[in-house]
Amino acid sequence: MTGYCGQKMDKPLKEMGMRQANRTSVFIVLMAAILALGGMAIAKSGFYLGKHEGDTLHMVEIVSRMAAGQLPHIDFMTPIGALAFAPIALFKANGFGIGMSVLWAQVLMALAFVLPTFWVAISRFPRLLAAPYGFVVMVLILALVHGEAESGVSISMHYNRWAWAAAYVAIPAALFVPQFARNSLFDGIIIGLMLSVMAMIKVTYFVAFAPVIVVALLMTGQLRAFGIAILTGLGVVAILTAWMGIGFWLAYVADLQTVAGSANRAAPGLPLASILAAPAYEGGTIAAIAGVIFLRRGGASAAGMGLLLLIPGFIYVTYQNFGNDPQWLLLMAFILLAHRPDQGDERATITGIALMSIAFATPSFLNLAYSPFRHFNADVERFTPLISGTPDNADLYTLTARAIRVDATVALDTEGQPYATWQDQSGRDAPVSFKGETFGNCALDSGITAYFTDVSGDLTEAGYQGAKLFTADLLNSFWLYGEFEPLTGGAPWYYGGLSGFADAEYLLVPLCPLSVEARELILTEITETGADETLTEVRRTPLYVLFEKG
């Protein structure tokens, strides 16, 4: 069989002696996964975090703004797409607490993925792979941790899991020759929708995988599906443009450009070279290259070429995601196992490479799959509300020891500290001077609830309720804890720049912030723009310094 540009197409798997999956059993597995994983999470009647409280506040701020009718990119700055938070905001806007909104949103997303996942499973995968494939997609959507092997429950970076799920659906639909069921209309709509989901959750995934999906559709001869996918994607763009206007897309691009040029968030993890060749990742990279070689030797030319083209995208997405967790390893295993020849040395070798990939992926996947059960078994006596004093956020909890036990990291080799004589040799950057003052090198490690509660309370007692605060720190979340106004154009998480500063009435400089680096970058930029000339100190406490804009 020959496809685009003479590329030899792979044989449909039913021609290789593999049998079609039982459709009923695949559907039962998908629904059972939702019932077990989603049901176990919801049954807790609240969301109990084990880590990543700062990321959670970032999510709460975005969801709260969207539930109030604000639009991402237009009313506030974020490089994350609107679909990453829209399902949560839907429940929040309809009276659910923020904790239950998160858990129900995960179930809603899983239900939305059932039919696309079911179709790809029964049309692309043989009997022994279809149900496990579907289960993996459901786990990615319904997990209560972003991955890795650290067990603490977290909603942080949930959008990465959802975008991976979309990639797990779109890539096999494009790369695999339709085997057991053919419907170009379904295929095109599913691929177009999944690409739209990636673009509207986190554009990194769209950039990494859309070109490969296009090539894969051409290589496998799915020309009609290719055309329908394009029309579907254009239809999504048209609907969103009619709803939110062309300015939405321009603002989205501007937010992405801000992050791309950011000094602190362009890549939130290891360097790219480490993702390729560091000990923790080198095995997966070698397995991928070996998989390409032996797929092509085994006669699966299109699958081998497709996997080769996917490797840069896999590595790029891993590099861009915090934690650098290679969630692509199981997808590669499915590609390999689905395209083994019937017999011969290549079959055994490809099987071995796939098993290696599964072994590398197992710690992270088990952590994902077990997280709803770990959440259900959490001892509620050890938790306290993350956001104090707000009833609609009262069902979001974190460990008391992390919320109100205040620990900090303090540099002891700076001026005025016991080891100041070592400052010149330590390699530490010189502290930033702001309005003639150098702030100490202190950063909070825990106590985020105590931090926001105490500062908000002090500001309120001092008569600043209703003020618009711009914080020289990673988060600008005081309005969630007190009667303050969120900033128009503000950024729930500091990605660089001074988003929202123009709308602020006051600059708040924490003396021991969540991030010293973020504080210094912000103060440096304020100074460089000359905006410091308009600031007047109006309040100083052991926790912060407050400047009023003139």
Coordinates of C-alpha atoms in Angstrom, one line a residue:
M1 CA 0.0 0.0 0.0
T2 CA 1.4 3.4 -1.0
G3 CA 0.4 6.8 0.5
Y4 CA 1.5 10.4 0.2
C5 CA 4.8 10.9 -1.7
G6 CA 5.2 7.2 -2.3
Q7 CA 5.5 6.4 1.4
K8 CA 4.8 2.8 2.0
M9 CA 1.7 2.5 4.2
D10 CA 1.4 0.0 7.0
K11 CA -0.9 -2.9 6.7
P12 CA -4.2 -2.7 8.7
L13 CA -3.7 -4.7 11.8
K14 CA -6.6 -7.0 11.0
E15 CA -4.5 -8.1 8.0
M16 CA -1.8 -9.0 10.4
G17 CA -3.9 -11.6 12.2
M18 CA -5.0 -9.3 15.1
R19 CA -8.6 -9.3 16.2
Q20 CA -10.9 -6.4 16.7
A21 CA -11.6 -5.3 20.3
N22 CA -15.0 -6.1 21.9
R23 CA -16.7 -2.7 21.7
T24 CA -18.8 -3.4 24.8
S25 CA -15.8 -4.2 26.9
V26 CA -14.0 -1.1 25.8
F27 CA -17.0 1.1 26.7
I28 CA -17.3 -0.6 30.0
V29 CA -13.7 0.0 30.9
L30 CA -14.0 3.7 30.0
M31 CA -17.1 4.2 32.1
A32 CA -15.8 2.1 35.0
A33 CA -12.6 4.3 35.1
I34 CA -14.8 7.4 35.3
L35 CA -17.0 5.8 38.0
A36 CA -14.0 4.6 40.0
L37 CA -11.5 7.4 39.7
G38 CA -14.0 10.3 39.4
G39 CA -16.4 8.9 41.9
M40 CA -13.7 8.3 44.4
A41 CA -12.5 11.9 44.2
I42 CA -16.1 13.4 44.4
A43 CA -17.0 11.1 47.4
K44 CA -14.6 13.1 49.6
S45 CA -16.9 16.1 49.4
G46 CA -13.9 18.5 49.2
F47 CA -10.5 18.8 47.7
Y48 CA -7.5 18.0 50.0
L49 CA -4.2 19.1 48.6
G50 CA -0.8 17.6 49.6
K51 CA 1.4 20.2 47.8
H52 CA 1.6 23.0 45.2
E53 CA -0.6 25.5 47.1
G54 CA 0.8 28.4 45.1
D55 CA -0.2 26.8 41.8
T56 CA -3.6 26.1 43.3
L57 CA -4.1 29.8 44.2
H58 CA -3.1 30.6 40.6
M59 CA -5.9 28.3 39.4
V60 CA -8.4 29.6 41.9
E61 CA -7.8 33.2 40.8
I62 CA -8.3 32.4 37.2
V63 CA -11.4 30.3 37.8
S64 CA -12.9 33.0 40.1
R65 CA -12.3 35.7 37.4
M66 CA -13.8 33.5 34.7
A67 CA -16.8 32.5 36.9
A68 CA -17.4 36.3 37.3
G69 CA -17.5 36.7 33.5
Q70 CA -14.0 37.8 32.8
L71 CA -12.1 36.5 29.8
P72 CA -8.5 35.1 29.9
H73 CA -5.9 37.2 28.0
I74 CA -8.4 40.2 27.7
D75 CA -9.2 40.8 31.3
F76 CA -6.2 39.2 32.8
M77 CA -2.9 37.8 31.6
T78 CA -2.1 34.1 31.4
P79 CA -0.4 32.0 28.8
I80 CA -2.6 29.0 29.6
G81 CA -5.6 28.6 27.3
A82 CA -9.2 29.3 28.4
L83 CA -10.3 25.6 28.1
A84 CA -7.9 24.7 30.9
F85 CA -10.1 26.5 33.4
A86 CA -13.5 26.8 31.7
P87 CA -14.9 23.5 32.9
I88 CA -14.0 24.4 36.5
A89 CA -15.4 27.9 36.1
L90 CA -18.7 26.5 34.8
F91 CA -19.3 24.7 38.1
K92 CA -18.0 27.6 40.2
A93 CA -20.4 30.0 38.4
N94 CA -23.3 27.6 39.2
G95 CA -22.8 27.6 43.0
F96 CA -20.3 24.8 43.6
G97 CA -17.4 25.4 45.9
I98 CA -14.0 25.7 44.3
G99 CA -12.8 22.3 45.5
M100 CA -15.8 20.4 44.2
S101 CA -15.8 22.5 41.0
V102 CA -12.3 21.1 40.3
L103 CA -13.4 17.5 40.9
W104 CA -16.6 17.7 38.9
A105 CA -14.8 19.4 36.0
Q106 CA -12.5 16.5 35.8
V107 CA -15.4 14.1 35.5
L108 CA -17.0 16.4 32.9
M109 CA -13.8 16.4 30.8
A110 CA -13.6 12.6 31.1
L111 CA -17.2 12.2 29.9
A112 CA -16.4 14.6 26.9
F113 CA -13.5 12.3 26.0
V114 CA -15.4 9.0 26.1
L115 CA -16.7 9.0 22.5
P116 CA -13.5 10.2 20.9
T117 CA -11.4 7.7 23.0
F118 CA -13.9 4.9 22.3
W119 CA -13.8 5.5 18.6
V120 CA -10.0 5.6 18.4
A121 CA -9.7 2.5 20.6
I122 CA -12.1 0.3 18.5
S123 CA -11.0 1.6 15.1
R124 CA -7.2 1.7 15.6
F125 CA -6.3 -0.8 18.3
P126 CA -6.4 -4.6 18.4
R127 CA -8.3 -6.6 21.0
L128 CA -5.6 -6.7 23.7
L129 CA -4.6 -3.0 23.4
A130 CA -7.9 -1.2 23.0
A131 CA -9.2 -1.3 26.6
P132 CA -5.8 -0.5 28.2
Y133 CA -5.4 2.4 25.8
G134 CA -8.8 3.8 26.8
F135 CA -8.0 3.3 30.5
V136 CA -4.7 5.3 30.2
V137 CA -6.6 8.2 28.6
M138 CA -9.1 8.3 31.4
V139 CA -6.4 8.2 34.0
L140 CA -4.7 11.2 32.5
I141 CA -7.9 13.2 32.8
L142 CA -9.0 12.0 36.2
A143 CA -5.8 11.9 38.2
L144 CA -5.2 14.1 41.1
V145 CA -1.5 14.7 40.7
H146 CA 0.5 16.0 37.7
G147 CA 2.7 12.9 37.5
E148 CA 6.2 12.0 38.6
A149 CA 6.6 9.6 41.6
E150 CA 6.0 12.1 44.5
S151 CA 2.7 11.0 46.0
G152 CA 1.2 14.2 47.3
V153 CA -2.2 15.1 45.8
S154 CA -2.2 18.2 43.7
I155 CA -4.3 19.9 41.0
S156 CA -1.3 21.8 39.8
M157 CA -0.8 21.6 36.0
H158 CA -4.0 19.6 35.5
Y159 CA -4.1 21.2 32.1
N160 CA -0.9 19.3 31.1
R161 CA -2.7 16.0 31.8
W162 CA -5.8 17.1 29.8
A163 CA -3.6 18.2 26.9
W164 CA -1.7 14.9 27.0
A165 CA -5.1 13.1 26.8
A166 CA -6.0 15.0 23.7
A167 CA -2.6 14.1 22.2
Y168 CA -3.2 10.4 23.1
V169 CA -6.4 10.5 21.0
A170 CA -5.3 12.6 18.1
I171 CA -1.9 11.0 17.4
P172 CA -3.1 7.3 17.0
A173 CA -6.1 8.6 15.0
A174 CA -3.7 10.2 12.5
L175 CA -0.8 7.8 12.6
F176 CA -2.6 4.4 12.6
V177 CA -4.2 3.1 9.4
P178 CA -8.0 2.7 10.2
Q179 CA -8.2 -1.0 11.0
F180 CA -11.4 -2.3 12.3
A181 CA -13.8 0.5 11.5
R182 CA -13.7 3.3 8.9
N183 CA -15.4 6.6 9.0
S184 CA -13.5 9.6 7.7
L185 CA -16.0 12.0 9.0
F186 CA -15.6 10.7 12.6
D187 CA -11.8 10.6 12.2
G188 CA -11.6 14.2 10.9
I189 CA -13.9 15.7 13.5
I190 CA -12.1 13.9 16.3
I191 CA -8.7 15.0 15.1
G192 CA -9.8 18.6 14.5
L193 CA -11.4 18.8 17.9
M194 CA -8.4 17.3 19.7
L195 CA -6.1 19.7 18.0
S196 CA -8.4 22.6 19.0
V197 CA -8.4 21.2 22.6
M198 CA -4.6 21.3 22.7
A199 CA -4.5 24.9 21.3
M200 CA -7.1 26.1 23.8
I201 CA -5.5 24.3 26.8
K202 CA -1.8 24.8 26.2
V203 CA -0.5 25.9 22.9
T204 CA 2.8 24.0 23.4
Y205 CA 1.1 20.8 22.6
F206 CA -0.5 22.1 19.4
V207 CA 2.8 23.5 18.2
A208 CA 4.6 20.2 19.0
F209 CA 2.1 17.7 17.5
A210 CA 0.0 19.5 14.9
P211 CA 2.7 19.3 12.1
V212 CA 3.3 15.6 12.8
I213 CA -0.4 14.8 12.8
V214 CA -0.8 16.5 9.4
V215 CA 2.1 14.5 8.0
A216 CA 0.8 11.3 9.5
L217 CA -2.6 11.8 7.9
L218 CA -1.0 12.3 4.5
M219 CA 1.3 9.3 5.0
T220 CA -1.5 7.0 5.9
G221 CA -3.7 8.2 3.0
Q222 CA -6.4 9.7 5.2
L223 CA -6.9 12.7 2.9
R224 CA -10.7 13.1 3.5
A225 CA -10.1 13.0 7.3
F226 CA -7.4 15.5 6.8
G227 CA -9.8 17.9 5.1
I228 CA -12.5 17.4 7.6
A229 CA -10.0 18.0 10.5
I230 CA -9.0 21.3 8.9
L231 CA -12.7 22.3 8.5
T232 CA -13.4 21.3 12.1
G233 CA -10.5 23.4 13.4
L234 CA -11.6 26.4 11.4
G235 CA -15.1 26.0 12.6
V236 CA -13.9 26.1 16.3
V237 CA -11.9 29.2 15.5
A238 CA -14.9 30.8 13.9
I239 CA -17.2 30.1 16.8
L240 CA -14.7 31.4 19.4
T241 CA -14.0 34.5 17.3
A242 CA -17.7 35.2 17.0
W243 CA -18.1 34.8 20.7
M244 CA -15.0 36.6 22.0
G245 CA -13.8 38.7 19.1
I246 CA -10.5 38.8 17.2
G247 CA -9.0 40.6 20.1
F248 CA -9.0 37.4 22.1
W249 CA -6.6 35.7 19.7
L250 CA -4.3 38.8 19.6
A251 CA -4.2 39.0 23.4
Y252 CA -3.5 35.2 23.6
V253 CA -0.5 35.6 21.3
A254 CA 0.7 38.6 23.3
D255 CA 0.5 36.6 26.6
L256 CA 2.5 33.8 24.9
Q257 CA 5.1 36.2 23.7
T258 CA 5.5 37.6 27.3
V259 CA 6.2 34.2 28.7
A260 CA 8.5 33.3 25.8
G261 CA 10.7 36.3 26.7
S262 CA 10.4 35.8 30.5
A263 CA 13.5 35.5 32.6
N264 CA 11.9 33.1 35.0
R265 CA 9.3 31.1 33.2
A266 CA 10.3 30.4 29.6
A267 CA 11.2 26.9 30.7
P268 CA 10.2 25.8 34.2
G269 CA 12.6 22.9 34.6
L270 CA 15.7 21.2 33.4
P271 CA 17.7 22.4 30.3
L272 CA 16.8 20.9 27.0
A273 CA 20.1 18.9 26.8
S274 CA 19.2 17.2 30.1
I275 CA 15.8 16.2 28.8
L276 CA 17.6 14.5 26.0
A277 CA 20.5 12.8 27.7
A278 CA 20.3 13.1 31.5
P279 CA 20.3 9.7 33.3
A280 CA 16.5 10.0 34.2
Y281 CA 15.6 10.5 30.5
E282 CA 18.3 8.9 28.4
G283 CA 16.7 5.5 28.6
G284 CA 13.4 6.8 27.1
T285 CA 15.3 8.6 24.3
I286 CA 17.3 5.5 23.4
A287 CA 14.1 3.4 23.4
A288 CA 12.4 5.8 21.1
I289 CA 15.2 5.8 18.6
A290 CA 15.4 2.0 18.7
G291 CA 11.7 1.8 18.2
V292 CA 11.9 3.9 15.1
I293 CA 14.6 1.6 13.6
F294 CA 12.8 -1.7 14.4
L295 CA 9.4 -0.5 13.3
R296 CA 10.8 0.3 9.9
R297 CA 12.7 -2.9 9.8
G298 CA 9.5 -4.8 10.7
G299 CA 7.5 -3.3 7.8
A300 CA 5.7 -0.5 9.7
S301 CA 7.3 2.3 7.7
A302 CA 4.6 4.9 8.3
A303 CA 4.5 4.2 12.1
G304 CA 8.3 4.3 12.3
M305 CA 8.5 7.6 10.4
G306 CA 5.7 9.0 12.5
L307 CA 7.4 8.0 15.7
L308 CA 10.6 9.6 14.5
L309 CA 8.8 12.9 13.8
L310 CA 7.1 12.7 17.1
I311 CA 10.3 12.4 19.2
P312 CA 11.2 16.2 19.0
G313 CA 7.7 17.1 20.0
F314 CA 7.7 14.6 22.9
I315 CA 11.0 16.1 24.2
Y316 CA 9.9 19.7 23.6
V317 CA 6.6 19.3 25.6
T318 CA 8.5 17.5 28.4
Y319 CA 11.0 20.3 28.5
Q320 CA 8.3 22.9 28.7
N321 CA 6.3 21.3 31.5
F322 CA 7.3 21.7 35.2
G323 CA 8.6 18.4 36.6
N324 CA 9.8 17.3 33.1
D325 CA 7.7 14.2 33.3
P326 CA 7.8 12.2 30.0
Q327 CA 4.2 11.3 29.8
W328 CA 4.7 10.2 26.1
L329 CA 6.4 6.9 27.1
L330 CA 3.1 4.9 27.3
L331 CA 1.9 6.4 24.0
M332 CA 5.1 5.2 22.4
A333 CA 4.5 1.8 23.9
F334 CA 1.0 1.6 22.3
I335 CA 2.5 2.7 18.9
L336 CA 5.1 0.0 19.1
L337 CA 2.8 -2.8 20.3
A338 CA 0.1 -2.0 17.7
H339 CA 2.6 -2.2 14.8
R340 CA 4.6 -5.4 15.6
P341 CA 4.9 -7.8 12.8
D342 CA 3.2 -11.2 13.2
Q343 CA 6.5 -13.0 13.7
G344 CA 10.2 -12.8 13.4
D345 CA 13.0 -11.2 15.4
E346 CA 11.6 -7.7 14.9
R347 CA 8.4 -8.7 16.8
A348 CA 10.4 -9.8 19.8
T349 CA 12.6 -6.8 19.7
I350 CA 9.8 -4.3 19.3
T351 CA 8.0 -6.0 22.2
G352 CA 11.1 -5.6 24.3
I353 CA 11.4 -1.9 23.5
A354 CA 7.7 -1.4 24.3
L355 CA 8.2 -3.1 27.7
M356 CA 11.2 -0.9 28.4
S357 CA 9.0 2.1 27.7
I358 CA 6.3 0.8 30.0
A359 CA 8.8 0.2 32.7
F360 CA 10.1 3.7 32.5
A361 CA 6.6 5.1 32.6
T362 CA 5.3 2.9 35.4
P363 CA 6.2 5.0 38.5
S364 CA 4.5 8.1 37.1
F365 CA 1.5 6.2 35.8
L366 CA 0.8 4.4 39.0
N367 CA 1.1 7.7 40.9
L368 CA -1.6 9.1 38.5
A369 CA -3.9 6.1 38.7
Y370 CA -3.7 5.8 42.5
S371 CA -4.0 9.5 43.3
P372 CA -7.9 9.6 43.6
F373 CA -7.8 6.7 46.1
R374 CA -5.0 8.4 48.0
H375 CA -7.1 11.5 48.1
F376 CA -10.1 9.6 49.4
N377 CA -8.1 8.1 52.2
A378 CA -6.7 11.5 53.4
D379 CA -7.1 12.2 57.1
V380 CA -9.2 15.3 57.2
E381 CA -8.1 16.2 60.7
R382 CA -4.7 17.1 59.3
F383 CA -6.1 19.7 56.9
T384 CA -7.2 23.3 57.0
P385 CA -8.8 25.6 54.4
L386 CA -6.3 27.0 52.0
I387 CA -8.2 30.2 51.6
S388 CA -9.5 31.4 54.9
G389 CA -12.7 33.4 55.5
T390 CA -14.4 32.8 52.1
P391 CA -17.4 30.3 52.1
D392 CA -17.2 29.6 48.3
N393 CA -13.6 28.5 48.7
A394 CA -14.1 26.6 52.0
D395 CA -14.0 23.1 50.4
L396 CA -10.4 23.5 49.3
Y397 CA -8.0 22.3 51.9
T398 CA -4.3 21.8 52.4
L399 CA -2.2 20.2 55.1
T400 CA -2.2 22.4 58.2
A401 CA 1.5 21.9 58.6
R402 CA 2.1 23.4 55.1
A403 CA -0.6 26.1 55.4
I404 CA 0.2 27.8 58.7
R405 CA 3.6 26.5 59.7
V406 CA 5.8 29.3 58.4
D407 CA 9.3 28.2 57.3
A408 CA 11.6 30.3 55.2
T409 CA 15.0 30.0 53.5
V410 CA 17.3 32.9 54.4
A411 CA 20.7 33.6 52.9
L412 CA 23.3 33.9 55.6
D413 CA 26.2 35.0 53.4
T414 CA 24.8 38.5 52.6
E415 CA 25.4 41.9 54.2
G416 CA 24.5 41.9 57.8
Q417 CA 24.4 38.1 58.1
P418 CA 26.9 35.9 60.1
Y419 CA 28.7 34.6 56.9
A420 CA 28.8 37.9 55.0
T421 CA 32.6 37.5 54.6
W422 CA 31.9 34.8 52.0
Q423 CA 29.5 36.9 49.9
D424 CA 32.0 37.7 47.2
Q425 CA 33.0 34.1 46.7
S426 CA 29.5 32.6 47.0
G427 CA 28.5 33.3 43.4
R428 CA 25.2 34.8 44.6
D429 CA 23.8 37.6 42.5
A430 CA 24.1 41.0 44.1
P431 CA 20.8 42.1 45.7
V432 CA 18.6 44.6 43.9
S433 CA 18.4 48.1 45.4
F434 CA 15.0 49.7 45.2
K435 CA 14.4 53.3 46.1
G436 CA 17.6 53.3 48.0
E437 CA 16.9 50.1 50.0
T438 CA 18.2 46.6 49.7
F439 CA 15.7 43.9 50.7
G440 CA 17.0 40.8 52.5
N441 CA 17.3 37.4 50.8
C442 CA 14.4 35.6 52.5
A443 CA 11.9 33.3 50.8
L444 CA 8.9 31.4 52.3
D445 CA 9.0 27.6 52.0
S446 CA 5.6 27.1 53.7
G447 CA 2.9 29.0 55.5
I448 CA 1.1 30.4 52.4
T449 CA -2.2 30.6 54.2
A450 CA -0.7 32.4 57.1
Y451 CA 1.2 34.8 54.8
F452 CA -1.9 35.9 52.7
T453 CA -4.2 35.9 55.7
D454 CA -1.9 38.0 57.9
V455 CA -0.9 40.6 55.3
S456 CA -4.6 40.9 54.1
G457 CA -5.8 41.3 57.7
D458 CA -3.2 44.0 58.4
L459 CA -4.0 45.9 55.3
T460 CA -7.7 45.8 56.1
E461 CA -7.1 47.0 59.7
A462 CA -5.0 49.9 58.3
G463 CA -7.9 51.0 56.1
Y464 CA -6.8 49.8 52.7
Q465 CA -9.8 47.5 52.0
G466 CA -11.0 47.9 48.4
A467 CA -7.5 48.9 47.2
K468 CA -5.9 47.6 44.1
L469 CA -2.6 46.0 45.0
F470 CA 0.2 45.1 42.7
T471 CA 2.5 42.6 44.6
A472 CA 6.2 42.3 43.9
D473 CA 6.0 38.5 44.2
L474 CA 5.1 35.3 42.3
L475 CA 1.4 35.6 43.2
N476 CA -1.0 38.5 43.5
S477 CA -3.7 36.7 45.5
F478 CA -4.5 39.0 48.4
W479 CA -7.9 39.8 46.9
L480 CA -8.9 36.1 47.5
Y481 CA -8.2 36.7 51.2
G482 CA -9.6 40.2 51.8
E483 CA -11.7 43.0 50.4
F484 CA -9.4 44.0 47.6
E485 CA -9.9 44.5 43.9
P486 CA -8.2 42.2 41.3
L487 CA -6.2 44.1 38.8
T488 CA -7.5 44.6 35.3
G489 CA -4.9 43.0 33.0
G490 CA -3.1 41.5 36.0
A491 CA -1.4 38.2 36.0
P492 CA -2.4 35.5 38.6
W493 CA 1.1 34.2 38.3
Y494 CA 4.2 36.2 37.6
Y495 CA 5.5 35.3 34.1
G496 CA 7.5 38.5 33.5
G497 CA 6.6 42.1 32.7
L498 CA 4.4 44.3 34.8
S499 CA 0.9 43.0 33.8
G500 CA -1.7 44.9 35.8
F501 CA 0.7 47.5 37.3
A502 CA -1.0 50.3 35.3
D503 CA -4.3 49.6 37.1
A504 CA -2.8 49.3 40.6
E505 CA -3.1 52.0 43.3
Y506 CA -0.4 50.5 45.5
L507 CA 2.8 48.4 45.2
L508 CA 3.2 45.9 48.0
V509 CA 6.8 44.6 48.5
P510 CA 6.9 41.5 50.8
L511 CA 10.0 41.4 53.1
C512 CA 10.0 37.6 52.8
P513 CA 8.2 36.8 49.6
L514 CA 7.3 33.5 47.9
S515 CA 10.0 34.1 45.4
V516 CA 13.0 36.4 45.8
E517 CA 13.7 36.1 42.1
A518 CA 10.2 37.3 41.1
R519 CA 10.4 40.2 43.6
E520 CA 13.8 41.4 42.3
L521 CA 12.8 41.1 38.6
I522 CA 9.6 43.1 39.3
L523 CA 11.5 45.8 41.3
T524 CA 14.2 46.0 38.6
E525 CA 11.6 46.5 35.8
I526 CA 9.8 49.1 37.8
T527 CA 13.0 51.0 38.3
E528 CA 14.1 50.7 34.7
T529 CA 10.7 52.1 33.5
G530 CA 11.0 55.0 35.9
A531 CA 7.8 54.1 37.6
D532 CA 9.6 54.1 41.0
E533 CA 9.7 57.9 40.8
T534 CA 5.9 58.0 41.3
L535 CA 5.9 55.7 44.4
T536 CA 5.7 56.9 48.0
E537 CA 6.1 54.7 51.0
V538 CA 2.9 54.8 53.1
R539 CA 3.2 51.8 55.4
R540 CA 5.9 49.5 56.7
T541 CA 5.4 46.4 58.9
P542 CA 7.6 43.4 59.7
L543 CA 5.8 41.6 56.8
Y544 CA 5.8 44.2 53.9
V545 CA 6.4 47.7 52.7
L546 CA 3.5 49.5 50.9
F547 CA 4.0 52.2 48.3
E548 CA 1.3 54.4 47.0
K549 CA 1.4 55.4 43.3
G550 CA 1.4 59.1 42.7

